[in-house]
PDB file of C-alpha atoms in Angstrom:
ATOM      1  CA  MET A   1      78.464 101.013 143.346  1.00 47.00           C
ATOM      2  CA  PRO A   2      75.283 101.531 141.292  1.00 49.00           C
ATOM      3  CA  LEU A   3      73.604 104.945 141.520  1.00 47.00           C
ATOM      4  CA  HIS A   4      70.257 103.467 142.497  1.00 50.00           C
ATOM      5  CA  PRO A   5      69.124 100.204 144.088  1.00 50.00           C
ATOM      6  CA  SER A   6      67.506  98.119 141.398  1.00 45.00           C
ATOM      7  CA  PHE A   7      63.969  96.807 141.369  1.00 42.00           C
ATOM      8  CA  GLN A   8      65.524  93.341 141.110  1.00 49.00           C
ATOM      9  CA  GLU A   9      67.036  93.943 144.567  1.00 50.00           C
ATOM     10  CA  CYS A  10      63.530  94.640 145.871  1.00 46.00           C
ATOM     11  CA  ARG A  11      62.291  91.350 144.421  1.00 47.00           C
ATOM     12  CA  ALA A  12      65.254  89.526 145.970  1.00 52.00           C
ATOM     13  CA  TYR A  13      64.471  91.110 149.348  1.00 46.00           C
ATOM     14  CA  VAL A  14      60.886  89.817 149.311  1.00 46.00           C
ATOM     15  CA  ALA A  15      61.998  86.398 148.091  1.00 50.00           C
ATOM     16  CA  ALA A  16      64.513  86.178 150.933  1.00 51.00           C
ATOM     17  CA  HIS A  17      61.784  86.945 153.471  1.00 46.00           C
ATOM     18  CA  LEU A  18      59.557  84.245 152.050  1.00 43.00           C
ATOM     19  CA  HIS A  19      62.437  81.795 152.384  1.00 46.00           C
ATOM     20  CA  HIS A  20      63.138  82.829 155.988  1.00 48.00           C
ATOM     21  CA  GLN A  21      59.489  82.413 156.970  1.00 46.00           C
ATOM     22  CA  THR A  22      60.064  78.668 156.762  1.00 42.00           C
ATOM     23  CA  LYS A  23      62.809  79.013 159.393  1.00 46.00           C
ATOM     24  CA  TYR A  24      61.532  81.636 161.808  1.00 44.00           C
ATOM     25  CA  HIS A  25      58.301  82.346 163.626  1.00 45.00           C
ATOM     26  CA  PRO A  26      56.489  85.363 162.094  1.00 48.00           C
ATOM     27  CA  GLU A  27      56.777  87.290 165.383  1.00 50.00           C
ATOM     28  CA  GLN A  28      60.561  87.042 165.158  1.00 46.00           C
ATOM     29  CA  ALA A  29      60.537  88.479 161.650  1.00 44.00           C
ATOM     30  CA  LYS A  30      58.506  91.467 162.837  1.00 50.00           C
ATOM     31  CA  ARG A  31      61.250  92.322 165.312  1.00 73.00           C
ATOM     32  CA  LEU A  32      63.887  92.769 162.617  1.00 87.00           C
ATOM     33  CA  PRO A  33      64.925  96.436 162.664  1.00 91.00           C
ATOM     34  CA  ALA A  34      64.058  98.911 159.925  1.00 93.00           C
ATOM     35  CA  ILE A  35      64.858 102.569 159.209  1.00 94.00           C
ATOM     36  CA  THR A  36      62.840 105.468 157.825  1.00 94.00           C
ATOM     37  CA  ILE A  37      64.651 108.502 156.434  1.00 95.00           C
ATOM     38  CA  SER A  38      63.019 111.902 156.120  1.00 94.00           C
ATOM     39  CA  ARG A  39      65.187 114.553 154.487  1.00 94.00           C
ATOM     40  CA  GLN A  40      65.573 118.087 153.309  1.00 94.00           C
ATOM     41  CA  THR A  41      66.394 118.315 149.618  1.00 92.00           C
ATOM     42  CA  GLY A  42      70.144 118.196 149.081  1.00 92.00           C
ATOM     43  CA  ALA A  43      70.933 116.727 152.533  1.00 94.00           C
ATOM     44  CA  ARG A  44      72.559 113.709 150.804  1.00 93.00           C
ATOM     45  CA  ALA A  45      69.887 111.178 151.768  1.00 91.00           C
ATOM     46  CA  HIS A  46      70.424 109.063 148.662  1.00 89.00           C
ATOM     47  CA  SER A  47      74.197 108.663 148.965  1.00 91.00           C
ATOM     48  CA  ILE A  48      73.862 108.048 152.710  1.00 94.00           C
ATOM     49  CA  GLY A  49      71.102 105.504 152.069  1.00 92.00           C
ATOM     50  CA  MET A  50      73.211 103.565 149.576  1.00 91.00           C
ATOM     51  CA  LYS A  51      76.219 103.464 151.911  1.00 94.00           C
ATOM     52  CA  LEU A  52      73.971 102.543 154.834  1.00 95.00           C
ATOM     53  CA  GLN A  53      72.554  99.599 152.902  1.00 92.00           C
ATOM     54  CA  ALA A  54      76.075  98.333 152.209  1.00 92.00           C
ATOM     55  CA  ALA A  55      77.198  98.817 155.825  1.00 94.00           C
ATOM     56  CA  LEU A  56      74.155  97.085 157.313  1.00 93.00           C
ATOM     57  CA  ARG A  57      74.480  94.152 154.927  1.00 91.00           C
ATOM     58  CA  GLU A  58      78.083  93.750 156.014  1.00 88.00           C
ATOM     59  CA  ASP A  59      77.095  94.062 159.681  1.00 83.00           C
ATOM     60  CA  ALA A  60      74.186  91.612 159.512  1.00 81.00           C
ATOM     61  CA  PRO A  61      74.569  87.958 160.555  1.00 81.00           C
ATOM     62  CA  GLU A  62      75.514  85.576 157.763  1.00 80.00           C
ATOM     63  CA  GLY A  63      72.480  84.136 156.002  1.00 77.00           C
ATOM     64  CA  SER A  64      70.073  86.836 157.179  1.00 79.00           C
ATOM     65  CA  VAL A  65      67.652  88.704 154.914  1.00 81.00           C
ATOM     66  CA  PRO A  66      69.644  91.399 153.081  1.00 86.00           C
ATOM     67  CA  TRP A  67      69.033  95.013 154.044  1.00 91.00           C
ATOM     68  CA  THR A  68      67.384  96.806 151.119  1.00 87.00           C
ATOM     69  CA  LEU A  69      67.018 100.504 150.311  1.00 89.00           C
ATOM     70  CA  PHE A  70      63.579 101.609 149.119  1.00 85.00           C
ATOM     71  CA  ASP A  71      64.098 104.998 147.534  1.00 80.00           C
ATOM     72  CA  GLU A  72      63.150 105.672 143.918  1.00 68.00           C
ATOM     73  CA  ASN A  73      62.262 101.980 143.605  1.00 59.00           C
ATOM     74  CA  LEU A  74      59.584 102.242 146.317  1.00 58.00           C
ATOM     75  CA  VAL A  75      56.955 103.442 143.837  1.00 54.00           C
ATOM     76  CA  LYS A  76      57.551 100.400 141.623  1.00 60.00           C
ATOM     77  CA  LYS A  77      57.118  98.194 144.691  1.00 59.00           C
ATOM     78  CA  VAL A  78      53.794  99.882 145.543  1.00 54.00           C
ATOM     79  CA  LEU A  79      52.494  99.418 142.001  1.00 56.00           C
ATOM     80  CA  GLU A  80      53.541  95.756 141.879  1.00 61.00           C
ATOM     81  CA  ASP A  81      52.113  95.003 145.343  1.00 57.00           C
ATOM     82  CA  HIS A  82      48.699  96.282 144.335  1.00 50.00           C
ATOM     83  CA  GLN A  83      48.738  95.135 140.696  1.00 52.00           C
ATOM     84  CA  LEU A  84      48.540  98.658 139.320  1.00 50.00           C
ATOM     85  CA  PRO A  85      49.764  99.692 135.843  1.00 46.00           C
ATOM     86  CA  ALA A  86      53.420 100.700 135.668  1.00 50.00           C
ATOM     87  CA  ASP A  87      52.570 103.970 133.927  1.00 47.00           C
ATOM     88  CA  LEU A  88      51.003 105.239 137.175  1.00 43.00           C
ATOM     89  CA  GLU A  89      54.533 105.922 138.380  1.00 49.00           C
ATOM     90  CA  LYS A  90      54.445 109.343 136.709  1.00 46.00           C
ATOM     91  CA  PHE A  91      51.522 110.318 138.949  1.00 42.00           C
ATOM     92  CA  MET A  92      53.482 109.473 142.113  1.00 47.00           C
ATOM     93  CA  PRO A  93      56.443 111.877 142.276  1.00 48.00           C
ATOM     94  CA  ASP A  94      58.614 111.922 145.363  1.00 50.00           C
ATOM     95  CA  ASP A  95      56.450 112.754 148.378  1.00 47.00           C
ATOM     96  CA  ALA A  96      53.980 114.897 146.459  1.00 47.00           C
ATOM     97  CA  VAL A  97      51.392 114.837 143.708  1.00 48.00           C
ATOM     98  CA  ASN A  98      50.404 117.781 141.571  1.00 47.00           C
ATOM     99  CA  GLU A  99      46.846 118.172 142.866  1.00 48.00           C
ATOM    100  CA  TYR A 100      45.499 119.872 139.752  1.00 41.00           C
ATOM    101  CA  GLU A 101      46.977 117.316 137.362  1.00 46.00           C
ATOM    102  CA  GLY A 102      45.841 114.492 139.629  1.00 46.00           C
ATOM    103  CA  ALA A 103      42.278 115.798 139.839  1.00 47.00           C
ATOM    104  CA  VAL A 104      41.972 116.261 136.084  1.00 41.00           C
ATOM    105  CA  ASN A 105      43.280 112.793 135.299  1.00 48.00           C
ATOM    106  CA  GLU A 106      41.102 111.261 137.984  1.00 47.00           C
ATOM    107  CA  LEU A 107      38.011 112.837 136.416  1.00 44.00           C
ATOM    108  CA  LEU A 108      39.078 111.493 133.043  1.00 41.00           C
ATOM    109  CA  GLY A 109      39.383 108.012 134.530  1.00 50.00           C
ATOM    110  CA  ARG A 110      43.073 107.640 133.730  1.00 47.00           C
ATOM    111  CA  HIS A 111      44.172 106.417 137.128  1.00 49.00           C
ATOM    112  CA  PRO A 112      42.901 105.675 140.650  1.00 49.00           C
ATOM    113  CA  SER A 113      42.157 108.536 143.029  1.00 53.00           C
ATOM    114  CA  LEU A 114      45.072 110.224 144.758  1.00 56.00           C
ATOM    115  CA  TRP A 115      43.752 108.919 148.071  1.00 59.00           C
ATOM    116  CA  THR A 116      43.753 105.353 146.729  1.00 63.00           C
ATOM    117  CA  LEU A 117      47.378 105.689 145.632  1.00 67.00           C
ATOM    118  CA  PHE A 118      48.259 107.088 149.058  1.00 72.00           C
ATOM    119  CA  GLU A 119      46.490 104.233 150.862  1.00 74.00           C
ATOM    120  CA  LYS A 120      48.375 101.676 148.804  1.00 74.00           C
ATOM    121  CA  THR A 121      51.678 103.412 149.518  1.00 76.00           C
ATOM    122  CA  VAL A 122      50.900 103.261 153.249  1.00 80.00           C
ATOM    123  CA  SER A 123      50.081  99.553 152.956  1.00 80.00           C
ATOM    124  CA  THR A 124      53.403  98.783 151.266  1.00 79.00           C
ATOM    125  CA  ILE A 125      55.444 100.808 153.785  1.00 83.00           C
ATOM    126  CA  VAL A 126      53.714  99.038 156.681  1.00 85.00           C
ATOM    127  CA  GLN A 127      54.542  95.679 155.117  1.00 82.00           C
ATOM    128  CA  LEU A 128      58.201  96.581 154.518  1.00 83.00           C
ATOM    129  CA  SER A 129      58.690  97.953 158.014  1.00 87.00           C
ATOM    130  CA  ARG A 130      57.082  94.916 159.629  1.00 86.00           C
ATOM    131  CA  MET A 131      59.290  92.553 157.653  1.00 83.00           C
ATOM    132  CA  GLY A 132      62.331  94.591 158.679  1.00 87.00           C
ATOM    133  CA  HIS A 133      65.811  95.035 157.217  1.00 89.00           C
ATOM    134  CA  SER A 134      64.359  97.816 155.054  1.00 89.00           C
ATOM    135  CA  ILE A 135      65.525 101.415 154.629  1.00 92.00           C
ATOM    136  CA  ILE A 136      62.516 103.505 153.589  1.00 90.00           C
ATOM    137  CA  VAL A 137      63.210 106.987 152.225  1.00 89.00           C
ATOM    138  CA  GLY A 138      60.457 109.615 152.242  1.00 87.00           C
ATOM    139  CA  ARG A 139      56.721 109.093 151.625  1.00 82.00           C
ATOM    140  CA  GLY A 140      55.897 109.902 155.263  1.00 88.00           C
ATOM    141  CA  GLY A 141      57.527 106.678 156.414  1.00 90.00           C
ATOM    142  CA  ASN A 142      58.306 108.115 159.839  1.00 91.00           C
ATOM    143  CA  GLU A 143      54.628 108.902 160.453  1.00 90.00           C
ATOM    144  CA  ILE A 144      53.316 105.659 158.981  1.00 88.00           C
ATOM    145  CA  THR A 145      55.581 103.612 161.279  1.00 89.00           C
ATOM    146  CA  ARG A 146      55.281 105.870 164.321  1.00 88.00           C
ATOM    147  CA  GLY A 147      55.194 103.715 167.469  1.00 86.00           C
ATOM    148  CA  TYR A 148      56.782 100.670 165.795  1.00 89.00           C
ATOM    149  CA  SER A 149      59.390  99.457 168.285  1.00 88.00           C
ATOM    150  CA  ASN A 150      61.643  98.014 165.567  1.00 90.00           C
ATOM    151  CA  VAL A 151      61.906 101.195 163.459  1.00 93.00           C
ATOM    152  CA  VAL A 152      64.576 103.903 163.752  1.00 94.00           C
ATOM    153  CA  SER A 153      63.276 107.172 162.306  1.00 95.00           C
ATOM    154  CA  VAL A 154      65.822 109.758 161.224  1.00 96.00           C
ATOM    155  CA  ARG A 155      65.647 113.178 159.586  1.00 96.00           C
ATOM    156  CA  LEU A 156      68.570 114.550 157.595  1.00 97.00           C
ATOM    157  CA  ILE A 157      68.890 118.334 157.428  1.00 96.00           C
ATOM    158  CA  GLY A 158      71.466 120.895 156.350  1.00 95.00           C
ATOM    159  CA  SER A 159      72.020 124.574 155.709  1.00 95.00           C
ATOM    160  CA  GLU A 160      70.588 125.986 152.499  1.00 92.00           C
ATOM    161  CA  TYR A 161      74.103 126.844 151.331  1.00 93.00           C
ATOM    162  CA  LYS A 162      75.481 123.320 151.775  1.00 94.00           C
ATOM    163  CA  ARG A 163      72.421 121.709 150.219  1.00 93.00           C
ATOM    164  CA  LEU A 164      72.614 124.113 147.293  1.00 93.00           C
ATOM    165  CA  ARG A 165      76.290 123.282 146.707  1.00 92.00           C
ATOM    166  CA  HIS A 166      75.445 119.572 146.774  1.00 92.00           C
ATOM    167  CA  MET A 167      72.768 119.935 144.088  1.00 92.00           C
ATOM    168  CA  ILE A 168      75.044 122.069 141.894  1.00 92.00           C
ATOM    169  CA  GLU A 169      78.153 119.912 142.223  1.00 90.00           C
ATOM    170  CA  ASP A 170      76.646 116.424 142.407  1.00 86.00           C
ATOM    171  CA  HIS A 171      73.591 116.845 140.203  1.00 86.00           C
ATOM    172  CA  ASP A 172      74.930 119.280 137.591  1.00 85.00           C
ATOM    173  CA  MET A 173      72.300 121.927 138.318  1.00 90.00           C
ATOM    174  CA  THR A 174      72.653 125.649 137.795  1.00 91.00           C
ATOM    175  CA  GLU A 175      72.485 127.793 140.917  1.00 91.00           C
ATOM    176  CA  SER A 176      69.097 129.239 139.992  1.00 92.00           C
ATOM    177  CA  GLY A 177      67.780 125.807 139.018  1.00 91.00           C
ATOM    178  CA  ALA A 178      69.015 124.264 142.271  1.00 92.00           C
ATOM    179  CA  LYS A 179      67.446 127.027 144.377  1.00 92.00           C
ATOM    180  CA  LYS A 180      64.103 126.550 142.646  1.00 92.00           C
ATOM    181  CA  PHE A 181      64.277 122.760 142.933  1.00 91.00           C
ATOM    182  CA  ILE A 182      65.122 122.806 146.658  1.00 92.00           C
ATOM    183  CA  LYS A 183      62.394 125.311 147.446  1.00 92.00           C
ATOM    184  CA  GLU A 184      59.708 123.391 145.524  1.00 89.00           C
ATOM    185  CA  GLU A 185      60.691 119.932 146.779  1.00 89.00           C
ATOM    186  CA  ASP A 186      60.876 120.963 150.427  1.00 92.00           C
ATOM    187  CA  ALA A 187      57.544 122.773 150.167  1.00 91.00           C
ATOM    188  CA  ALA A 188      55.916 119.724 148.546  1.00 87.00           C
ATOM    189  CA  ARG A 189      57.170 117.398 151.281  1.00 88.00           C
ATOM    190  CA  ARG A 190      55.986 119.806 153.966  1.00 90.00           C
ATOM    191  CA  ARG A 191      52.514 119.925 152.375  1.00 86.00           C
ATOM    192  CA  PHE A 192      52.406 116.144 152.063  1.00 84.00           C
ATOM    193  CA  LEU A 193      53.028 115.585 155.787  1.00 87.00           C
ATOM    194  CA  LYS A 194      50.590 118.320 156.766  1.00 86.00           C
ATOM    195  CA  GLN A 195      47.846 117.121 154.394  1.00 80.00           C
ATOM    196  CA  HIS A 196      48.039 113.413 155.147  1.00 80.00           C
ATOM    197  CA  PHE A 197      49.209 113.308 158.772  1.00 84.00           C
ATOM    198  CA  GLY A 198      48.519 116.788 160.149  1.00 85.00           C
ATOM    199  CA  THR A 199      52.133 117.074 161.299  1.00 89.00           C
ATOM    200  CA  ASP A 200      55.043 119.451 160.816  1.00 93.00           C
ATOM    201  CA  ILE A 201      57.874 117.778 158.937  1.00 93.00           C
ATOM    202  CA  ASP A 202      60.384 120.013 160.764  1.00 94.00           C
ATOM    203  CA  ASP A 203      59.222 119.023 164.260  1.00 95.00           C
ATOM    204  CA  PRO A 204      62.243 117.224 165.770  1.00 95.00           C
ATOM    205  CA  THR A 205      60.062 115.317 168.242  1.00 95.00           C
ATOM    206  CA  ARG A 206      58.648 113.272 165.348  1.00 95.00           C
ATOM    207  CA  TYR A 207      62.017 111.512 164.874  1.00 96.00           C
ATOM    208  CA  ASP A 208      64.413 109.378 166.895  1.00 94.00           C
ATOM    209  CA  MET A 209      67.367 111.264 165.422  1.00 94.00           C
ATOM    210  CA  VAL A 210      67.861 114.541 163.558  1.00 97.00           C
ATOM    211  CA  ILE A 211      71.284 114.801 161.902  1.00 96.00           C
ATOM    212  CA  ASN A 212      72.742 117.967 160.395  1.00 96.00           C
ATOM    213  CA  THR A 213      74.753 116.664 157.448  1.00 95.00           C
ATOM    214  CA  ASP A 214      76.718 119.949 157.256  1.00 95.00           C
ATOM    215  CA  HIS A 215      78.847 118.673 160.127  1.00 93.00           C
ATOM    216  CA  PHE A 216      79.348 115.010 159.209  1.00 96.00           C
ATOM    217  CA  ASN A 217      80.432 113.169 156.093  1.00 95.00           C
ATOM    218  CA  ASP A 218      78.406 110.243 154.737  1.00 95.00           C
ATOM    219  CA  ASP A 219      80.497 107.594 156.470  1.00 96.00           C
ATOM    220  CA  THR A 220      80.092 109.218 159.890  1.00 97.00           C
ATOM    221  CA  VAL A 221      76.316 109.491 159.455  1.00 96.00           C
ATOM    222  CA  VAL A 222      76.214 105.836 158.432  1.00 96.00           C
ATOM    223  CA  GLN A 223      78.171 104.848 161.564  1.00 95.00           C
ATOM    224  CA  MET A 224      75.622 106.704 163.723  1.00 95.00           C
ATOM    225  CA  LEU A 225      72.722 104.907 162.065  1.00 95.00           C
ATOM    226  CA  VAL A 226      74.355 101.470 162.242  1.00 95.00           C
ATOM    227  CA  THR A 227      74.851 102.030 165.982  1.00 93.00           C
ATOM    228  CA  ALA A 228      71.192 103.027 166.355  1.00 93.00           C
ATOM    229  CA  VAL A 229      70.071  99.907 164.474  1.00 91.00           C
ATOM    230  CA  ARG A 230      72.203  97.694 166.687  1.00 88.00           C
ATOM    231  CA  GLY A 231      70.401  99.189 169.678  1.00 84.00           C
ATOM    232  CA  LYS A 232      67.004  98.409 168.155  1.00 79.00           C
ATOM    233  CA  ALA A 233      68.098  94.868 167.364  1.00 62.00           C
ATOM    234  CA  LYS A 234      68.954  94.037 170.981  1.00 60.00           C
ATOM    235  CA  PRO A 235      66.316  91.927 172.749  1.00 52.00           C
ATOM    236  CA  LYS A 236      64.344  93.772 175.431  1.00 52.00           C
TER     237      LYS A 236
END
């Protein structure tokens, strides 16, 4: 299994939707389920996302649009959607932007405003969630798609100890480096949600499911999410 979903998979996902539009009414396509994943750093969102993609593809009806994980590759999708230069990717780190660096570069005319990049990210996430069969990790996806009847929103959490061990053992970090990384990443994601949506990322009422990954392995979490997706897919 590859470590990351490729950008080619993203292209194939969009191409498959274009093909299916000739077979199905657009309103049917909008009802395809989708998932957003919010996560604490080190709560295994990436490995769970990859296994979830595989499980949902296997579970989906033959010939349907393949489920696709939008994780690290989401930024590339945003830039392609809006015909922006590929080198802007460095200004769009996971769920946060260094405000000082962004402001300086904006003044120098090196890239669009941070608000413009955010707006374009929102536009792409809306499109992916409406098309369905997408797993969207981070970027405020749960808030952007709030109220969408086809979207399951989940937050993955865990104890600091377990998340720290995951970063040390699976990402070859030192203990001090992992502690610093977890603290900074979680703080950045919290600021992002507060700044752009005025919400608390840790508020459980913002999600359909909150899963403590301390108590379940990846496969069990995936089974929970597949069951939730099946529920969303049932006609009302």
